[in-house]
Amino acid sequence: MIRYIKQKRGLMLTGMLTAATMLATSCDKGFEDMNKNPNALTDPVLENLFTYNLVKTAGTGYENHRANLIYCGAMVQHFASLNTYWSGDKYLSNVEYYSAYFDTGYQNQVKEIEQIISLTKDNTALSNKYNVARIWRAYIYSRMTDLYGDIPYSEAGKGYLSNLYAPKYDKQADIYADLLKELEQAGGALDATKATYGTADAVYGGDVAKWKRFANSLMLRLGMRLTKVDANSAQTWVKKAIAGGVMQSNDDIAKINHQDTNDNNRNLDGNTLKTQEYDAANLKGKANSKLSKTFVDFLKNNNDPRLPYFATLWQGNADATQLATASAPAVQKGLPNGYDNTTIKNLITTWNDNSLAEYSEANLNYVASNAAPTIFQTYAEVELLLAEAALRGWGDGQAAAHYNKGVTAAMKMFSLYGATISDAAITAYLTARPYNATTTNTQMEQIHTQYWAVNFLNSYEAYANWRRTGYPVLTPTNYPGNETGGVIPRRLKYPQSESSKNAANYNAAVAQQGADLFTTRMWWDKQ
């Protein structure tokens, strides 16, 4: 439960903080409105601000639905829909949806973390709080720039602090250089003898050793993001990350736990699917979206033991007592991407009004449960990146070993969702589909197809990594009237309001990055 206590200029938050309650949407707001911090206090409570910021980054529900699921989740073919509001499925332009992450990110995540940084920066007694905040700040901005490219960074979030309401857009190259520097410095400065956020730290409970491993693991992720644009820098940062010490087990997963008590505490990706997409008890399978054929076929064709926890027919979401039959692998079927209620009949001539109920939904009892954790980075992901590092000659040379550890961790982590995948099942999976070291391309495809699977419901990261690696190989859709000419978008567009309310800086960003289109490649994605 959240309680709000008015105190001077803002709010003091007590109790468990979550994203949904605090949302103030800002689709048509400029940076002046977005930087007036409603939660800024004359005497702020750092612990409350930090908890609030962590949970806001997990999502408010608004951008979870629009950016993570509808755009990123459909573009990487985790999800599919026959509805045209699923813009990512058909590469359509929906300003409310492609603006959602930008609007809520600056409205919520950025303002709070910049305030925390300003309050802790010059106080040596708060050095751990300052450096943990720097690590989290790097996470926040990395996701924002990976979605949009050049973004406000060095001047962002300074409205309340410095009366700066029209921030410039920094080049992505400069942002990445600073993020990596921040991770190196902040992770290295953590001190186990000094005060932490303690229980207010909803990710690691004040464990500075885990924060340091997370800093290096995020450095590994961002370092790898540079492989196309600057392989030498990528190698430098990847080696630094490995030497500094990355995640060692699933105990190091960066996540926030949830409870299915009310909308203040629920996982808002899962709750969005449950209430706005499936409504299984009433729609009875005629849901607004389904799992993609690409995703379900990958799991089903490889006899993946995760399948019954990823997917179910609608009956399992309406009534958990029917899960045994509704989530059986043999009955799972994914919906093809890029069709609507009319054009699907051209592909499937037997399609009728009841056909949609035969297609799989995300399993609300496990991976998409309201009580499932929000995952920011997994140990499995780290091991898969270490496999790539080994393949490139930047690691220990044991690509197959890291791949096997990554797949094993990806399956073992289903204990977080209340499921158990046995050692025998994992061994059988890896034995039937051993690491294929035939060529560099076969190895990259195998590594990063698993990376795509482990980042289900963290489609932000799946989308970024797909753009970098090209894996898994996805067949684009070509829905009539799409915005891209039938190619998968390379970024989200800026909010339209930026072209008027922050016009000079918006125009400079477009001039330096390229046209504000879905097809414009950002700096690290250049061919």
Coordinates of C-alpha atoms in Angstrom, one line a residue, residues 1-287:
M1 CA 0.0 0.0 0.0
I2 CA 1.2 3.5 -0.8
R3 CA 0.5 6.5 1.4
Y4 CA 1.2 10.1 0.3
I5 CA 1.9 12.8 2.9
K6 CA 1.9 16.4 1.6
Q7 CA 5.1 18.1 2.8
K8 CA 6.0 21.6 1.7
R9 CA 6.6 21.5 -2.1
G10 CA 6.0 17.9 -2.7
L11 CA 5.1 14.5 -1.4
M12 CA 6.7 12.3 1.1
L13 CA 6.2 8.6 0.1
T14 CA 5.8 6.0 2.8
G15 CA 5.4 2.3 2.5
M16 CA 5.9 0.2 -0.7
L17 CA 6.2 2.4 -3.8
T18 CA 4.9 1.4 -7.2
A19 CA 4.6 2.9 -10.5
A20 CA 0.9 2.9 -11.4
T21 CA -0.3 5.3 -8.7
M22 CA 2.1 8.1 -9.4
L23 CA 1.6 8.4 -13.1
A24 CA 0.8 11.8 -14.6
T25 CA 0.7 11.4 -18.3
S26 CA 2.3 14.1 -20.4
C27 CA 1.8 13.3 -24.1
D28 CA 1.4 17.0 -25.0
K29 CA 3.7 18.5 -22.4
G30 CA 7.0 20.1 -23.1
F31 CA 10.1 19.9 -20.9
E32 CA 9.0 22.8 -18.8
D33 CA 6.0 20.9 -17.5
M34 CA 7.9 17.6 -17.4
N35 CA 10.7 19.1 -15.3
K36 CA 8.5 20.7 -12.6
N37 CA 9.0 18.0 -10.1
P38 CA 5.8 17.3 -8.1
N39 CA 7.7 15.0 -5.8
A40 CA 10.6 17.4 -5.0
L41 CA 10.9 18.1 -1.3
T42 CA 12.5 20.9 0.6
D43 CA 13.8 18.2 2.9
P44 CA 13.6 15.1 0.8
V45 CA 13.9 11.6 2.1
L46 CA 16.5 9.9 -0.1
E47 CA 15.3 6.4 0.6
N48 CA 11.8 7.2 -0.5
L49 CA 12.9 9.0 -3.6
F50 CA 15.2 6.1 -4.6
T51 CA 12.5 3.5 -4.1
Y52 CA 10.1 5.6 -6.1
N53 CA 12.6 6.0 -8.9
L54 CA 13.3 2.3 -9.1
V55 CA 9.7 1.4 -9.3
K56 CA 9.0 4.1 -11.8
T57 CA 11.7 2.7 -14.0
A58 CA 9.9 -0.7 -13.8
G59 CA 7.0 1.1 -15.4
T60 CA 3.8 3.0 -14.9
G61 CA 1.6 0.8 -17.0
Y62 CA 1.2 3.5 -19.6
E63 CA 4.6 3.0 -21.3
N64 CA 4.7 -0.7 -20.5
H65 CA 1.8 -1.3 -22.8
R66 CA 2.7 1.1 -25.5
A67 CA 6.4 1.0 -25.8
N68 CA 7.5 -2.4 -24.3
L69 CA 4.6 -4.5 -25.6
I70 CA 2.9 -2.9 -28.5
Y71 CA 6.0 -1.4 -30.2
C72 CA 9.1 -3.3 -29.1
G73 CA 7.3 -6.6 -28.3
A74 CA 5.6 -6.8 -31.6
M75 CA 8.6 -5.6 -33.7
V76 CA 10.7 -8.4 -32.3
Q77 CA 7.8 -10.8 -32.8
H78 CA 7.3 -11.8 -29.2
F79 CA 3.7 -10.7 -29.7
A80 CA 1.2 -10.4 -32.6
S81 CA -2.2 -8.8 -33.1
L82 CA -5.0 -8.4 -35.6
N83 CA -5.7 -4.9 -34.2
T84 CA -4.2 -1.9 -36.0
Y85 CA -3.5 -0.1 -32.7
W86 CA -0.7 -2.7 -32.2
S87 CA 1.5 -0.4 -34.2
G88 CA 4.7 -2.4 -33.8
D89 CA 3.1 -5.4 -35.4
K90 CA 2.4 -3.5 -38.6
Y91 CA 5.0 -0.7 -38.5
L92 CA 2.3 2.0 -38.2
S93 CA 2.8 5.4 -36.7
N94 CA 0.9 6.1 -33.5
V95 CA 2.1 9.3 -31.8
E96 CA 0.7 8.5 -28.4
Y97 CA 2.3 5.1 -28.4
Y98 CA 5.8 5.9 -29.8
S99 CA 6.0 9.0 -27.5
A100 CA 5.0 7.0 -24.4
Y101 CA 8.4 6.0 -23.2
F102 CA 10.0 9.4 -23.9
D103 CA 7.1 11.2 -22.1
T104 CA 7.0 9.1 -19.0
G105 CA 10.7 8.5 -18.8
Y106 CA 11.5 12.2 -18.5
Q107 CA 8.4 12.9 -16.5
N108 CA 9.3 10.3 -13.9
Q109 CA 12.5 8.4 -14.1
V110 CA 14.9 11.2 -15.2
K111 CA 13.6 14.0 -12.8
E112 CA 13.9 11.8 -9.7
I113 CA 17.3 10.3 -10.4
E114 CA 18.8 13.7 -11.3
Q115 CA 17.4 15.1 -8.0
I116 CA 19.0 12.2 -6.1
I117 CA 22.3 12.8 -7.8
S118 CA 22.3 16.5 -6.9
L119 CA 21.5 15.7 -3.3
T120 CA 24.2 13.1 -2.8
K121 CA 27.0 14.2 -5.0
D122 CA 29.1 16.3 -2.6
N123 CA 28.5 14.4 0.6
T124 CA 31.2 11.8 1.3
A125 CA 29.0 10.1 3.9
L126 CA 26.4 9.4 1.1
S127 CA 29.0 8.2 -1.4
N128 CA 27.4 4.7 -1.8
K129 CA 24.0 6.3 -2.3
Y130 CA 25.5 8.7 -4.9
N131 CA 27.3 6.0 -6.8
V132 CA 24.4 3.5 -6.8
A133 CA 22.3 6.4 -8.1
R134 CA 24.9 6.9 -10.9
I135 CA 24.6 3.3 -11.9
W136 CA 20.9 3.5 -12.0
R137 CA 21.0 6.7 -13.9
A138 CA 23.1 5.0 -16.5
Y139 CA 20.5 2.3 -16.8
I140 CA 17.7 4.8 -17.2
Y141 CA 19.4 6.8 -20.0
S142 CA 20.7 3.7 -21.8
R143 CA 17.2 2.5 -22.4
M144 CA 16.0 5.9 -23.5
T145 CA 18.8 6.4 -26.0
D146 CA 18.5 2.9 -27.3
L147 CA 14.9 3.6 -28.2
Y148 CA 15.3 7.1 -29.7
G149 CA 18.9 7.8 -30.4
D150 CA 20.1 11.3 -29.7
I151 CA 18.2 12.5 -26.6
P152 CA 18.4 15.2 -23.9
Y153 CA 21.1 14.0 -21.5
S154 CA 23.6 16.5 -20.1
E155 CA 20.9 19.1 -19.5
A156 CA 17.9 16.7 -18.8
G157 CA 16.0 16.7 -15.6
K158 CA 17.4 20.2 -14.7
G159 CA 14.1 22.1 -14.7
Y160 CA 13.6 22.0 -10.9
L161 CA 17.3 22.1 -10.2
S162 CA 18.5 24.8 -12.6
N163 CA 15.4 26.2 -14.3
L164 CA 16.5 24.7 -17.5
Y165 CA 13.4 23.8 -19.5
A166 CA 14.6 23.4 -23.0
P167 CA 17.5 20.8 -22.8
K168 CA 19.7 20.2 -25.8
Y169 CA 19.9 16.8 -27.4
D170 CA 23.2 15.1 -26.9
K171 CA 24.8 12.9 -29.5
Q172 CA 24.4 9.2 -28.8
A173 CA 28.1 8.7 -29.1
D174 CA 28.7 11.2 -26.4
I175 CA 26.0 9.7 -24.2
Y176 CA 27.4 6.2 -24.5
A177 CA 30.9 7.5 -23.7
D178 CA 29.7 9.1 -20.5
L179 CA 27.4 6.2 -19.5
L180 CA 30.4 3.8 -19.7
K181 CA 32.6 6.2 -17.8
E182 CA 30.0 6.6 -15.1
L183 CA 29.6 2.8 -14.7
E184 CA 33.3 2.3 -14.4
Q185 CA 33.7 5.1 -11.8
A186 CA 30.6 4.5 -9.8
G187 CA 31.1 0.7 -9.6
G188 CA 34.7 1.2 -8.6
A189 CA 33.8 3.7 -5.9
L190 CA 31.3 1.5 -3.9
D191 CA 32.4 0.9 -0.4
A192 CA 30.9 -1.9 1.7
T193 CA 31.8 0.0 4.9
K194 CA 29.6 3.0 4.1
A195 CA 25.8 3.5 4.4
T196 CA 23.5 2.2 1.7
Y197 CA 19.8 2.6 0.9
G198 CA 19.2 -0.6 2.8
T199 CA 15.6 -1.9 2.5
A200 CA 14.6 1.1 0.4
D201 CA 16.8 -0.5 -2.4
A202 CA 14.1 -2.6 -4.1
V203 CA 16.6 -4.2 -6.4
Y204 CA 19.5 -5.4 -4.2
G205 CA 18.5 -4.5 -0.7
G206 CA 21.6 -2.4 -0.2
D207 CA 24.1 -5.1 -1.3
V208 CA 27.0 -3.0 -2.8
A209 CA 28.8 -6.1 -4.1
K210 CA 25.7 -6.9 -6.2
W211 CA 25.5 -3.3 -7.4
K212 CA 29.1 -3.5 -8.5
R213 CA 28.5 -6.7 -10.4
F214 CA 25.4 -5.0 -12.0
A215 CA 27.5 -2.0 -13.0
N216 CA 30.0 -4.2 -14.7
S217 CA 27.2 -6.3 -16.3
L218 CA 25.6 -3.2 -17.7
M219 CA 29.0 -2.1 -18.9
L220 CA 29.2 -5.4 -20.7
R221 CA 25.8 -4.9 -22.3
L222 CA 26.6 -1.3 -23.4
G223 CA 30.1 -2.2 -24.5
M224 CA 28.7 -4.9 -26.8
R225 CA 26.3 -2.3 -28.2
L226 CA 29.3 -0.7 -29.9
T227 CA 30.4 -3.6 -31.9
K228 CA 29.1 -2.3 -35.3
V229 CA 30.2 1.3 -34.9
D230 CA 33.4 1.1 -32.9
A231 CA 34.8 -2.4 -32.4
N232 CA 37.9 -1.2 -30.7
S233 CA 36.0 0.7 -28.0
A234 CA 33.6 -2.3 -27.7
Q235 CA 36.5 -4.6 -27.0
T236 CA 38.0 -2.2 -24.4
W237 CA 34.8 -1.8 -22.4
V238 CA 33.9 -5.5 -22.6
K239 CA 37.3 -6.5 -21.3
K240 CA 37.0 -3.9 -18.5
A241 CA 33.6 -5.3 -17.5
I242 CA 34.8 -8.8 -17.4
A243 CA 37.9 -7.9 -15.4
G244 CA 35.7 -5.9 -12.9
G245 CA 33.5 -8.8 -12.2
V246 CA 30.0 -9.4 -13.7
M247 CA 27.0 -11.4 -12.5
Q248 CA 27.9 -14.8 -11.2
S249 CA 24.5 -16.5 -10.7
N250 CA 20.7 -15.9 -10.8
D251 CA 21.1 -14.4 -7.3
D252 CA 22.6 -11.4 -9.1
I253 CA 19.6 -10.7 -11.4
A254 CA 18.6 -7.0 -11.4
K255 CA 14.9 -7.1 -10.7
I256 CA 12.0 -5.7 -8.7
N257 CA 9.7 -8.2 -7.0
H258 CA 5.9 -7.7 -7.1
Q259 CA 2.8 -8.9 -5.3
D260 CA -0.6 -9.5 -6.8
T261 CA -2.4 -7.4 -4.2
N262 CA -3.5 -4.2 -6.0
D263 CA -2.4 -2.0 -8.9
N264 CA 0.1 -0.3 -6.7
N265 CA 2.1 -3.5 -6.3
R266 CA 1.5 -5.6 -9.4
N267 CA 3.7 -6.2 -12.3
L268 CA 2.3 -3.8 -14.8
D269 CA 3.4 -5.7 -17.9
G270 CA 1.5 -8.7 -16.7
N271 CA -1.5 -6.7 -15.5
T272 CA -1.7 -4.9 -18.8
L273 CA -1.9 -8.2 -20.6
K274 CA -4.5 -9.5 -18.2
T275 CA -6.8 -6.5 -18.1
Q276 CA -6.4 -4.7 -21.4
E277 CA -5.4 -7.5 -23.8
Y278 CA -6.7 -10.9 -22.8
D279 CA -9.6 -10.4 -20.3
A280 CA -9.9 -14.2 -20.8
A281 CA -13.0 -14.8 -18.7
N282 CA -15.0 -12.4 -20.9
L283 CA -13.3 -12.5 -24.3
K284 CA -12.8 -16.3 -24.1
G285 CA -9.8 -16.2 -26.4
K286 CA -10.8 -13.5 -28.7
A287 CA -8.1 -11.3 -27.2

